[in-house]
């Protein structure tokens, strides 16, 4: 399991516009894009163009890698596991990347049933609060990835990192490597951190 976040300033959220523009271009060129960009299902020609665009973005990518089987059994249940993953990820990323007074909007991709989404959203809010964030300058929400191109950027970055870790395929990874600030293997003796 790889939790990947993409940190960007408000102005940089406009990357969504460039992704929507690229989607229109690709459709005009004859690529059948039915839904949002999704690295797992997009054709390689589409992935190449999306990664080329992402590589030029002003974003910070952070990834935390977990081997679920190495997690203690009582933490392997879905909600507990997600909360653990978010906690381990957020305690490193938020504290190192955000000032305490910065406004922070945390948008997680929604998964599971509505009941599970509410539970995961509550768990993420709790984790963010544990990282020292105040509710008056931090908001946590969860949206379907197809509703926000910024979540699609995170999906693509996660896919590239996952391919490198699970298959040794770094073809897409090298395209975004300069954007990766941290890449932590939770259960490794020594995690790699890039700054």
mmCIF file of C-alpha atoms in Angstrom:
data_model
loop_
_atom_site.group_PDB
_atom_site.id
_atom_site.type_symbol
_atom_site.label_atom_id
_atom_site.label_comp_id
_atom_site.label_asym_id
_atom_site.label_seq_id
_atom_site.Cartn_x
_atom_site.Cartn_y
_atom_site.Cartn_z
ATOM 1 C CA UNK A 1 0.000 0.000 0.000
ATOM 2 C CA UNK A 2 1.437 3.381 -1.005
ATOM 3 C CA UNK A 3 0.006 6.624 0.333
ATOM 4 C CA UNK A 4 1.009 9.494 -1.925
ATOM 5 C CA UNK A 5 0.341 13.171 -1.428
ATOM 6 C CA UNK A 6 0.899 16.074 -3.772
ATOM 7 C CA UNK A 7 1.459 19.406 -2.047
ATOM 8 C CA UNK A 8 0.824 22.597 -3.958
ATOM 9 C CA UNK A 9 0.107 26.245 -3.243
ATOM 10 C CA UNK A 10 -3.311 27.696 -4.079
ATOM 11 C CA UNK A 11 -1.957 29.219 -7.288
ATOM 12 C CA UNK A 12 -0.509 25.867 -8.318
ATOM 13 C CA UNK A 13 -3.914 24.196 -8.021
ATOM 14 C CA UNK A 14 -4.472 25.659 -11.457
ATOM 15 C CA UNK A 15 -2.666 22.577 -12.745
ATOM 16 C CA UNK A 16 -6.202 21.253 -12.960
ATOM 17 C CA UNK A 17 -6.777 23.604 -15.901
ATOM 18 C CA UNK A 18 -3.795 22.197 -17.777
ATOM 19 C CA UNK A 19 -4.972 18.617 -17.206
ATOM 20 C CA UNK A 20 -8.435 19.432 -18.528
ATOM 21 C CA UNK A 21 -6.861 21.127 -21.549
ATOM 22 C CA UNK A 22 -4.681 18.056 -22.168
ATOM 23 C CA UNK A 23 -7.728 15.819 -21.927
ATOM 24 C CA UNK A 24 -9.473 17.821 -24.646
ATOM 25 C CA UNK A 25 -6.352 17.677 -26.837
ATOM 26 C CA UNK A 26 -6.072 13.920 -26.433
ATOM 27 C CA UNK A 27 -9.718 13.382 -27.357
ATOM 28 C CA UNK A 28 -9.290 15.522 -30.488
ATOM 29 C CA UNK A 29 -6.270 13.362 -31.355
ATOM 30 C CA UNK A 30 -8.447 10.249 -31.179
ATOM 31 C CA UNK A 31 -7.654 8.859 -27.725
ATOM 32 C CA UNK A 32 -10.818 7.393 -26.177
ATOM 33 C CA UNK A 33 -11.011 9.049 -22.742
ATOM 34 C CA UNK A 34 -14.318 8.239 -21.105
ATOM 35 C CA UNK A 35 -13.637 9.231 -17.500
ATOM 36 C CA UNK A 36 -10.949 11.147 -15.682
ATOM 37 C CA UNK A 37 -7.261 10.369 -16.055
ATOM 38 C CA UNK A 38 -6.414 7.161 -14.197
ATOM 39 C CA UNK A 39 -2.902 5.769 -14.602
ATOM 40 C CA UNK A 40 -3.916 2.134 -14.171
ATOM 41 C CA UNK A 41 -6.412 2.161 -17.044
ATOM 42 C CA UNK A 42 -5.016 4.838 -19.372
ATOM 43 C CA UNK A 43 -3.128 3.730 -22.466
ATOM 44 C CA UNK A 44 0.647 4.247 -22.463
ATOM 45 C CA UNK A 45 0.432 7.084 -25.019
ATOM 46 C CA UNK A 46 -1.935 8.930 -22.687
ATOM 47 C CA UNK A 47 0.228 8.212 -19.629
ATOM 48 C CA UNK A 48 3.288 9.548 -21.443
ATOM 49 C CA UNK A 49 1.549 12.872 -22.115
ATOM 50 C CA UNK A 50 0.158 13.162 -18.577
ATOM 51 C CA UNK A 51 3.546 12.405 -17.007
ATOM 52 C CA UNK A 52 5.202 14.914 -19.327
ATOM 53 C CA UNK A 53 2.763 17.560 -18.089
ATOM 54 C CA UNK A 54 3.153 16.573 -14.416
ATOM 55 C CA UNK A 55 6.953 16.716 -14.708
ATOM 56 C CA UNK A 56 6.671 20.468 -15.412
ATOM 57 C CA UNK A 57 4.386 21.204 -12.439
ATOM 58 C CA UNK A 58 5.456 23.067 -9.322
ATOM 59 C CA UNK A 59 4.398 20.394 -6.817
ATOM 60 C CA UNK A 60 5.928 18.365 -4.006
ATOM 61 C CA UNK A 61 5.289 14.622 -4.047
ATOM 62 C CA UNK A 62 5.602 12.562 -0.876
ATOM 63 C CA UNK A 63 5.050 8.824 -0.623
ATOM 64 C CA UNK A 64 4.899 6.432 2.298
ATOM 65 C CA UNK A 65 5.120 2.713 1.523
ATOM 66 C CA UNK A 66 3.494 0.084 3.760
ATOM 67 C CA UNK A 67 3.516 -3.686 3.586
ATOM 68 C CA UNK A 68 0.130 -4.437 5.116
ATOM 69 C CA UNK A 69 1.182 -7.950 6.154
ATOM 70 C CA UNK A 70 3.890 -6.418 8.373
ATOM 71 C CA UNK A 71 1.292 -4.339 10.230
ATOM 72 C CA UNK A 72 0.109 -5.824 13.518
ATOM 73 C CA UNK A 73 -3.141 -7.787 12.925
ATOM 74 C CA UNK A 74 -5.464 -5.479 14.875
ATOM 75 C CA UNK A 75 -4.376 -2.575 12.651
ATOM 76 C CA UNK A 76 -5.037 -4.433 9.381
ATOM 77 C CA UNK A 77 -8.790 -3.704 9.437
ATOM 78 C CA UNK A 78 -9.470 -1.093 6.713
ATOM 79 C CA UNK A 79 -10.309 2.008 8.790
ATOM 80 C CA UNK A 80 -7.555 1.382 11.355
ATOM 81 C CA UNK A 81 -5.034 0.695 8.611
ATOM 82 C CA UNK A 82 -5.903 3.887 6.728
ATOM 83 C CA UNK A 83 -5.665 5.918 9.917
ATOM 84 C CA UNK A 84 -2.254 4.413 10.680
ATOM 85 C CA UNK A 85 -1.076 5.055 7.115
ATOM 86 C CA UNK A 86 -2.289 8.654 7.175
ATOM 87 C CA UNK A 87 -0.713 9.235 10.587
ATOM 88 C CA UNK A 88 2.712 7.923 9.562
ATOM 89 C CA UNK A 89 2.547 9.893 6.308
ATOM 90 C CA UNK A 90 1.165 13.147 7.731
ATOM 91 C CA UNK A 91 3.481 13.373 10.744
ATOM 92 C CA UNK A 92 6.435 13.583 8.351
ATOM 93 C CA UNK A 93 4.926 15.573 5.508
ATOM 94 C CA UNK A 94 2.785 18.156 7.300
ATOM 95 C CA UNK A 95 5.350 19.019 9.972
ATOM 96 C CA UNK A 96 8.153 19.428 7.431
ATOM 97 C CA UNK A 97 6.183 21.095 4.630
ATOM 98 C CA UNK A 98 3.636 23.399 6.273
ATOM 99 C CA UNK A 99 3.940 26.201 8.764
ATOM 100 C CA UNK A 100 1.554 25.968 11.686
ATOM 101 C CA UNK A 101 -0.363 29.084 10.545
ATOM 102 C CA UNK A 102 -0.608 28.074 6.870
ATOM 103 C CA UNK A 103 -4.090 27.360 5.602
ATOM 104 C CA UNK A 104 -4.268 23.711 4.612
ATOM 105 C CA UNK A 105 -6.882 21.894 2.556
ATOM 106 C CA UNK A 106 -6.419 18.116 2.711
ATOM 107 C CA UNK A 107 -8.318 16.359 -0.081
ATOM 108 C CA UNK A 108 -8.302 12.572 0.083
ATOM 109 C CA UNK A 109 -9.612 10.374 -2.701
ATOM 110 C CA UNK A 110 -12.819 8.753 -1.532
ATOM 111 C CA UNK A 111 -12.991 4.980 -1.422
ATOM 112 C CA UNK A 112 -15.447 2.407 -0.196
ATOM 113 C CA UNK A 113 -19.022 2.915 0.904
ATOM 114 C CA UNK A 114 -20.436 6.181 2.220
ATOM 115 C CA UNK A 115 -20.155 4.849 5.786
ATOM 116 C CA UNK A 116 -16.487 3.924 5.203
ATOM 117 C CA UNK A 117 -15.803 7.329 3.619
ATOM 118 C CA UNK A 118 -17.212 9.110 6.679
ATOM 119 C CA UNK A 119 -15.105 6.915 8.994
ATOM 120 C CA UNK A 120 -11.949 7.457 6.935
ATOM 121 C CA UNK A 121 -12.625 11.208 6.721
ATOM 122 C CA UNK A 122 -12.997 11.352 10.496
ATOM 123 C CA UNK A 123 -9.789 9.330 10.938
ATOM 124 C CA UNK A 124 -7.875 11.679 8.614
ATOM 125 C CA UNK A 125 -9.222 14.744 10.469
ATOM 126 C CA UNK A 126 -8.067 13.189 13.757
ATOM 127 C CA UNK A 127 -4.611 12.514 12.305
ATOM 128 C CA UNK A 128 -4.292 16.060 10.984
ATOM 129 C CA UNK A 129 -5.255 17.406 14.412
ATOM 130 C CA UNK A 130 -2.646 15.120 16.028
ATOM 131 C CA UNK A 131 -0.076 16.727 13.717
ATOM 132 C CA UNK A 132 -0.744 20.064 15.412
ATOM 133 C CA UNK A 133 -3.135 21.566 12.888
ATOM 134 C CA UNK A 134 -6.001 23.756 14.073
ATOM 135 C CA UNK A 135 -9.530 23.354 12.729
ATOM 136 C CA UNK A 136 -9.783 27.081 11.969
ATOM 137 C CA UNK A 137 -7.060 26.925 9.309
ATOM 138 C CA UNK A 138 -7.280 23.296 8.163
ATOM 139 C CA UNK A 139 -10.060 21.493 6.317
ATOM 140 C CA UNK A 140 -10.188 17.796 5.477
ATOM 141 C CA UNK A 141 -12.464 16.473 2.756
ATOM 142 C CA UNK A 142 -12.704 13.437 0.521
ATOM 143 C CA UNK A 143 -13.843 13.505 -3.100
ATOM 144 C CA UNK A 144 -13.985 10.995 -5.937
ATOM 145 C CA UNK A 145 -10.710 11.198 -7.873
ATOM 146 C CA UNK A 146 -12.576 11.879 -11.093
ATOM 147 C CA UNK A 147 -13.993 15.084 -9.588
ATOM 148 C CA UNK A 148 -10.633 16.809 -9.044
ATOM 149 C CA UNK A 149 -7.701 16.787 -11.485
ATOM 150 C CA UNK A 150 -5.310 17.422 -8.575
ATOM 151 C CA UNK A 151 -6.302 13.994 -7.196
ATOM 152 C CA UNK A 152 -5.547 12.579 -10.638
ATOM 153 C CA UNK A 153 -2.036 14.045 -10.383
ATOM 154 C CA UNK A 154 -1.637 12.237 -7.042
ATOM 155 C CA UNK A 155 -2.957 9.018 -8.630
ATOM 156 C CA UNK A 156 -0.405 9.229 -11.440
ATOM 157 C CA UNK A 157 2.469 9.919 -9.046
ATOM 158 C CA UNK A 158 1.395 7.043 -6.803
ATOM 159 C CA UNK A 159 1.169 4.716 -9.816
ATOM 160 C CA UNK A 160 4.709 5.596 -10.937
ATOM 161 C CA UNK A 161 6.104 4.994 -7.446
ATOM 162 C CA UNK A 162 4.147 1.745 -7.082
ATOM 163 C CA UNK A 163 5.452 0.439 -10.434
ATOM 164 C CA UNK A 164 9.020 1.132 -9.323
ATOM 165 C CA UNK A 165 8.585 -0.557 -5.929
ATOM 166 C CA UNK A 166 6.540 -3.578 -6.996
ATOM 167 C CA UNK A 167 7.854 -4.307 -10.487
ATOM 168 C CA UNK A 168 11.181 -2.544 -10.757
ATOM 169 C CA UNK A 169 9.703 -0.515 -13.648
ATOM 170 C CA UNK A 170 10.976 3.040 -13.248
ATOM 171 C CA UNK A 171 10.068 4.329 -16.742
ATOM 172 C CA UNK A 172 7.388 6.713 -15.367
ATOM 173 C CA UNK A 173 9.120 7.241 -12.030
ATOM 174 C CA UNK A 174 12.149 8.916 -13.605
ATOM 175 C CA UNK A 175 9.830 11.475 -15.218
ATOM 176 C CA UNK A 176 8.638 12.734 -11.805
ATOM 177 C CA UNK A 177 11.694 11.888 -9.699
ATOM 178 C CA UNK A 178 12.662 15.564 -9.342
ATOM 179 C CA UNK A 179 9.257 16.299 -7.759
ATOM 180 C CA UNK A 180 9.565 13.610 -5.072
ATOM 181 C CA UNK A 181 10.506 15.133 -1.728
ATOM 182 C CA UNK A 182 10.139 11.981 0.383
ATOM 183 C CA UNK A 183 9.747 8.301 -0.305
ATOM 184 C CA UNK A 184 9.582 6.379 2.941
ATOM 185 C CA UNK A 185 9.375 2.626 3.386
ATOM 186 C CA UNK A 186 7.667 2.365 6.775
ATOM 187 C CA UNK A 187 9.102 -1.012 7.680
ATOM 188 C CA UNK A 188 12.586 -0.580 6.238
ATOM 189 C CA UNK A 189 15.548 -0.359 8.548
ATOM 190 C CA UNK A 190 16.420 2.931 6.906
ATOM 191 C CA UNK A 191 13.954 4.948 4.825
ATOM 192 C CA UNK A 192 15.091 7.139 2.001
ATOM 193 C CA UNK A 193 14.243 10.793 2.317
ATOM 194 C CA UNK A 194 14.961 13.212 -0.500
ATOM 195 C CA UNK A 195 15.068 16.993 0.020
#
